């Protein structure tokens, strides 16, 4: 597994753990610190965010937030 694949898997697991519902915005501050605490770099987190955004799972919205578009 590559570092980016691991970060993507960890990000999806975190979204599930947070219990985010589709359509409800979430601050990226709830995402970043736990990911960094698990050893992921800022770059790998950003790449993971954009990867799942490209898959239509989330959207990145204004105010440093994301919104889940479909259940993970």
CSV table of C-alpha atoms in Angstrom, one decimal:
chain,number,residue,atom,x,y,z
A,1,UNK,CA,0.0,0.0,0.0
A,2,UNK,CA,1.4,3.4,-0.9
A,3,UNK,CA,1.5,6.3,1.5
A,4,UNK,CA,-1.3,8.1,-0.3
A,5,UNK,CA,-3.5,4.9,-0.3
A,6,UNK,CA,-2.9,4.5,3.4
A,7,UNK,CA,-3.8,8.1,4.0
A,8,UNK,CA,-7.0,7.8,1.9
A,9,UNK,CA,-8.0,4.7,3.9
A,10,UNK,CA,-7.3,6.4,7.2
A,11,UNK,CA,-9.3,9.4,6.1
A,12,UNK,CA,-12.3,7.3,5.1
A,13,UNK,CA,-12.0,5.5,8.5
A,14,UNK,CA,-11.9,8.8,10.3
A,15,UNK,CA,-15.0,10.1,8.4
A,16,UNK,CA,-16.8,6.9,9.5
A,17,UNK,CA,-15.6,7.3,13.1
A,18,UNK,CA,-16.9,10.9,13.2
A,19,UNK,CA,-20.3,9.6,11.9
A,20,UNK,CA,-20.7,12.4,9.4
A,21,UNK,CA,-24.0,12.5,7.6
A,22,UNK,CA,-24.3,13.5,4.0
A,23,UNK,CA,-25.0,17.2,3.6
A,24,UNK,CA,-23.7,18.3,7.0
A,25,UNK,CA,-20.5,20.4,6.8
A,26,UNK,CA,-17.5,19.4,8.9
A,27,UNK,CA,-14.5,21.6,9.8
A,28,UNK,CA,-11.2,20.4,8.4
A,29,UNK,CA,-9.9,21.0,11.9
A,30,UNK,CA,-11.7,17.8,12.9
A,31,UNK,CA,-9.8,16.0,10.2
A,32,UNK,CA,-6.3,17.4,10.2
A,33,UNK,CA,-5.1,17.0,13.8
A,34,UNK,CA,-6.2,13.3,14.2
A,35,UNK,CA,-4.6,12.5,10.8
A,36,UNK,CA,-1.3,14.2,11.8
A,37,UNK,CA,-1.4,12.5,15.2
A,38,UNK,CA,-1.5,9.2,13.3
A,39,UNK,CA,1.7,10.2,11.4
A,40,UNK,CA,0.3,11.5,8.1
A,41,UNK,CA,1.9,14.6,6.5
A,42,UNK,CA,-0.1,17.6,5.5
A,43,UNK,CA,0.6,16.7,1.8
A,44,UNK,CA,-0.7,13.2,2.2
A,45,UNK,CA,-3.8,14.4,3.9
A,46,UNK,CA,-4.5,17.0,1.1
A,47,UNK,CA,-3.9,14.3,-1.6
A,48,UNK,CA,-6.3,12.0,0.2
A,49,UNK,CA,-8.9,14.7,0.5
A,50,UNK,CA,-8.7,15.5,-3.2
A,51,UNK,CA,-8.8,11.8,-4.1
A,52,UNK,CA,-12.1,11.2,-2.3
A,53,UNK,CA,-13.4,14.5,-3.6
A,54,UNK,CA,-12.6,13.3,-7.2
A,55,UNK,CA,-14.6,10.1,-6.4
A,56,UNK,CA,-17.6,12.1,-5.4
A,57,UNK,CA,-17.6,11.1,-1.7
A,58,UNK,CA,-17.0,14.6,-0.4
A,59,UNK,CA,-16.8,18.2,-1.5
A,60,UNK,CA,-14.5,20.8,-0.1
A,61,UNK,CA,-16.4,24.0,0.7
A,62,UNK,CA,-15.6,27.4,1.9
A,63,UNK,CA,-14.6,28.1,5.5
A,64,UNK,CA,-12.0,25.2,5.6
A,65,UNK,CA,-14.8,22.6,5.6
A,66,UNK,CA,-15.9,19.5,3.8
A,67,UNK,CA,-19.3,18.0,3.3
A,68,UNK,CA,-20.0,14.3,2.7
A,69,UNK,CA,-21.9,13.8,-0.5
A,70,UNK,CA,-22.6,10.1,-0.1
A,71,UNK,CA,-22.2,7.7,2.9
A,72,UNK,CA,-18.8,6.3,3.4
